[in-house]
XYZ file of C-alpha atoms in Angstrom:
262
model
C 13.265 31.627 -3.112
C 9.569 30.770 -2.865
C 8.622 27.114 -2.984
C 6.555 25.988 -5.975
C 3.533 23.720 -6.341
C 3.383 22.313 -9.870
C 0.690 20.302 -11.655
C 2.364 17.603 -13.764
C 0.179 16.412 -16.621
C 0.762 13.222 -18.594
C -0.410 13.160 -22.208
C -0.962 10.191 -24.484
C -2.237 10.486 -28.061
C -3.402 14.024 -27.379
C -5.354 13.388 -24.182
C -4.620 13.680 -20.473
C -4.194 10.288 -18.845
C -4.089 9.089 -15.282
C -0.863 7.143 -14.906
C -0.307 4.291 -12.471
C 2.936 2.353 -12.143
C 3.976 3.681 -15.574
C 1.773 0.965 -17.135
C -1.889 1.865 -16.717
C -3.007 4.970 -18.614
C -6.662 5.917 -18.209
C -7.994 8.780 -20.358
C -9.412 11.450 -18.062
C -9.603 14.687 -19.984
C -8.951 17.224 -22.665
C -5.624 19.065 -22.252
C -6.897 22.363 -23.634
C -9.749 22.534 -21.129
C -7.405 21.624 -18.316
C -4.715 24.135 -19.227
C -7.321 26.907 -19.306
C -8.404 25.881 -15.825
C -4.824 25.862 -14.549
C -4.217 29.300 -16.030
C -7.334 30.587 -14.284
C -5.955 29.164 -11.059
C -2.654 31.026 -11.631
C -0.593 27.920 -10.884
C 3.119 28.439 -10.280
C 4.074 26.410 -13.339
C 2.819 23.445 -15.389
C 4.795 20.416 -16.527
C 3.443 18.460 -19.493
C 5.013 15.072 -20.225
C 3.905 13.398 -23.454
C 4.226 9.627 -23.112
C 2.873 8.784 -26.584
C 4.880 6.125 -28.390
C 5.166 8.290 -31.506
C 5.420 11.995 -32.267
C 2.362 11.488 -34.491
C -0.816 10.706 -32.607
C -2.966 7.618 -33.053
C -6.266 9.206 -34.101
C -8.454 6.137 -33.837
C -10.332 7.841 -30.998
C -11.272 11.025 -32.847
C -14.191 11.617 -30.504
C -11.671 12.476 -27.785
C -9.253 14.518 -29.873
C -8.599 18.183 -30.376
C -9.217 18.252 -34.115
C -6.192 20.431 -34.880
C -3.806 18.298 -32.815
C -2.280 15.449 -34.787
C 1.163 15.538 -33.189
C 2.972 16.571 -30.036
C 4.026 19.876 -31.543
C 0.510 20.635 -32.770
C -0.841 20.037 -29.288
C 1.933 22.072 -27.654
C 1.098 24.971 -29.956
C -2.561 24.787 -28.906
C -1.629 24.546 -25.222
C 0.732 27.518 -25.369
C -2.015 29.708 -26.858
C -4.152 29.072 -23.780
C -1.599 29.317 -21.010
C -0.323 32.314 -19.098
C 1.994 30.627 -16.601
C 5.437 29.029 -17.109
C 5.264 25.814 -19.132
C 7.722 22.905 -19.225
C 7.166 20.287 -21.927
C 8.837 16.929 -22.493
C 8.450 13.619 -24.256
C 10.333 12.174 -27.201
C 13.093 14.795 -27.125
C 16.090 13.252 -28.878
C 18.020 16.114 -30.517
C 18.803 19.791 -30.090
C 16.505 20.404 -33.062
C 13.679 18.812 -31.052
C 14.451 21.158 -28.164
C 14.439 24.174 -30.442
C 11.074 23.229 -31.940
C 9.508 22.772 -28.497
C 10.760 26.184 -27.379
C 9.562 27.768 -30.611
C 6.104 26.296 -30.037
C 5.779 28.140 -26.738
C 7.396 26.095 -23.969
C 9.525 27.983 -21.455
C 11.502 24.868 -20.526
C 12.155 21.489 -22.116
C 12.121 18.265 -20.104
C 14.791 15.748 -21.120
C 14.885 12.076 -20.219
C 15.562 9.090 -22.501
C 17.286 11.200 -25.139
C 20.208 11.719 -22.774
C 20.773 7.951 -22.654
C 20.639 7.568 -26.426
C 23.016 10.500 -27.011
C 25.467 11.258 -24.220
C 26.321 14.611 -25.821
C 22.725 15.848 -25.962
C 22.701 17.625 -22.615
C 26.057 19.381 -22.941
C 25.170 20.533 -26.460
C 21.740 21.711 -25.315
C 23.209 23.671 -22.411
C 25.634 25.402 -24.761
C 22.875 26.336 -27.225
C 19.873 27.064 -24.998
C 21.276 27.579 -21.497
C 20.701 25.652 -18.289
C 17.625 27.687 -17.377
C 15.695 26.152 -20.291
C 16.416 22.518 -19.403
C 14.889 20.124 -16.881
C 15.979 16.500 -16.456
C 13.281 14.004 -15.531
C 14.881 11.241 -13.473
C 12.578 8.209 -13.357
C 13.792 5.724 -10.773
C 12.868 2.535 -8.971
C 14.763 0.652 -6.259
C 17.520 3.295 -6.419
C 18.243 2.760 -10.135
C 17.382 5.147 -12.953
C 15.112 3.942 -15.759
C 14.309 5.380 -19.173
C 12.002 4.648 -22.160
C 8.868 5.110 -20.035
C 10.347 3.009 -17.246
C 10.978 -0.033 -19.441
C 14.785 0.159 -19.616
C 17.008 0.037 -16.558
C 20.170 2.133 -16.729
C 23.488 1.357 -15.074
C 23.209 4.440 -12.868
C 21.935 4.830 -9.344
C 19.860 7.925 -8.656
C 22.699 9.815 -6.989
C 25.190 8.906 -9.728
C 22.891 10.113 -12.500
C 21.907 13.324 -10.711
C 25.577 14.109 -10.131
C 26.301 13.641 -13.842
C 23.347 15.834 -14.793
C 24.487 18.629 -12.518
C 28.061 18.495 -13.824
C 26.793 18.664 -17.416
C 24.784 21.782 -16.634
C 21.146 20.789 -16.227
C 18.991 23.570 -14.788
C 16.595 21.498 -12.670
C 15.971 17.883 -11.731
C 12.469 16.384 -11.737
C 12.791 13.380 -9.438
C 10.074 10.823 -10.191
C 9.578 7.618 -8.181
C 8.126 4.978 -10.528
C 6.995 2.742 -7.665
C 4.770 5.521 -6.280
C 3.243 6.569 -9.600
C -0.523 6.855 -9.084
C -0.354 5.108 -5.692
C -1.121 8.064 -3.347
C 1.324 6.727 -0.762
C 3.281 9.943 -0.206
C 6.637 11.061 -1.573
C 9.916 9.160 -1.313
C 11.292 11.503 1.335
C 14.577 9.654 1.817
C 15.678 9.819 -1.817
C 14.432 13.377 -2.271
C 16.378 14.496 0.804
C 19.517 12.761 -0.444
C 19.428 14.484 -3.829
C 18.462 17.894 -2.396
C 21.448 17.713 -0.045
C 23.781 16.521 -2.801
C 23.123 18.958 -5.662
C 23.151 22.735 -5.881
C 20.333 23.074 -8.402
C 16.546 23.020 -7.907
C 14.928 19.638 -7.294
C 11.255 18.988 -8.057
C 9.686 16.022 -6.241
C 7.137 13.894 -8.131
C 5.331 10.644 -7.424
C 3.023 9.630 -4.590
C 0.938 12.656 -3.611
C -2.442 11.530 -2.303
C -3.520 14.443 -0.128
C -2.431 17.952 0.764
C -0.472 16.793 3.798
C 1.888 14.921 1.470
C 2.959 18.290 0.024
C 3.543 19.725 3.489
C 5.484 16.668 4.647
C 7.707 16.690 1.568
C 8.617 20.353 1.976
C 9.187 20.018 5.715
C 11.138 16.754 5.648
C 13.024 16.902 2.328
C 13.094 20.611 1.373
C 12.839 20.379 -2.443
C 12.460 23.566 -4.465
C 9.070 22.348 -5.671
C 6.609 19.507 -5.367
C 4.718 18.251 -8.398
C 1.677 16.012 -8.690
C -0.821 14.868 -11.263
C -3.867 12.912 -10.172
C -4.713 15.004 -7.114
C -5.309 18.028 -9.346
C -7.737 16.126 -11.567
C -10.010 14.470 -9.043
C -10.461 16.999 -6.223
C -12.575 20.139 -6.570
C -10.527 23.373 -6.427
C -7.589 21.193 -5.444
C -4.843 23.664 -6.319
C -6.377 26.423 -4.200
C -6.897 24.121 -1.218
C -3.384 22.705 -1.552
C -1.914 26.210 -1.551
C -3.978 27.191 1.505
C -2.813 24.076 3.340
C 0.806 24.941 2.599
C 0.287 28.523 3.781
C -1.262 27.341 7.020
C 1.753 25.066 7.554
C 4.046 28.113 7.126
C 5.625 26.834 3.923
C 7.130 29.783 2.033
C 4.943 29.398 -1.031
C 3.794 31.961 -3.602
C 0.431 33.240 -2.399
C -1.140 34.614 -5.569
C -4.329 32.856 -6.571
C -6.441 32.911 -9.681
C -10.166 32.628 -10.294
C -11.987 29.651 -8.769
């Protein structure tokens, strides 16, 4: 199967933010403009993670807002109207009803995280209703332990323990996100990624630490995930997705070679 290169976009109160260490969130753009650009680039897939504290947006900064977007679902609806590539969406998913609404609003996959800690039946119920192919688990970790609630709460599980549980319960994919590398441009956590890739029999997406195109190449070559994801690099470098894809091609990574308009 072809390897994937996935932009991962963090949203807060309806705007794209640059995240660093899960604590600093700098507003950098309008999600509708960005999703149109990604669609033009024919990206393999897009992951949107909404890190807003509430499902209703704080509209005190109306100058930055999409006027029709007052909630996560409103924004998702607007995004899905402007996107022509696979879309995964997560943030604040607590129930199977939440999952259903996200899928109805146009997402192809739903990203689960904290909700699985608050309700230990959520994943198994979701798999039964929606199927594994519609579900991605975001595993936020630091110092080998899994965290939830935007990295504020430490779980009792190590990364390998939690990923094993997720696989047994039927998750379709694992998005492995290293909190300590968030926004740091220090490269991926190759050791942990390799461990999980070798341990599970489902796709693993690596996230956290990409600073240049070589980081993508190194991660594929050294850890062999199904996909690599990144955020900041796709916001701050001109035609970054195209150049990243070309770099992967030149390194003989088996990546999808279709490109959009640049």
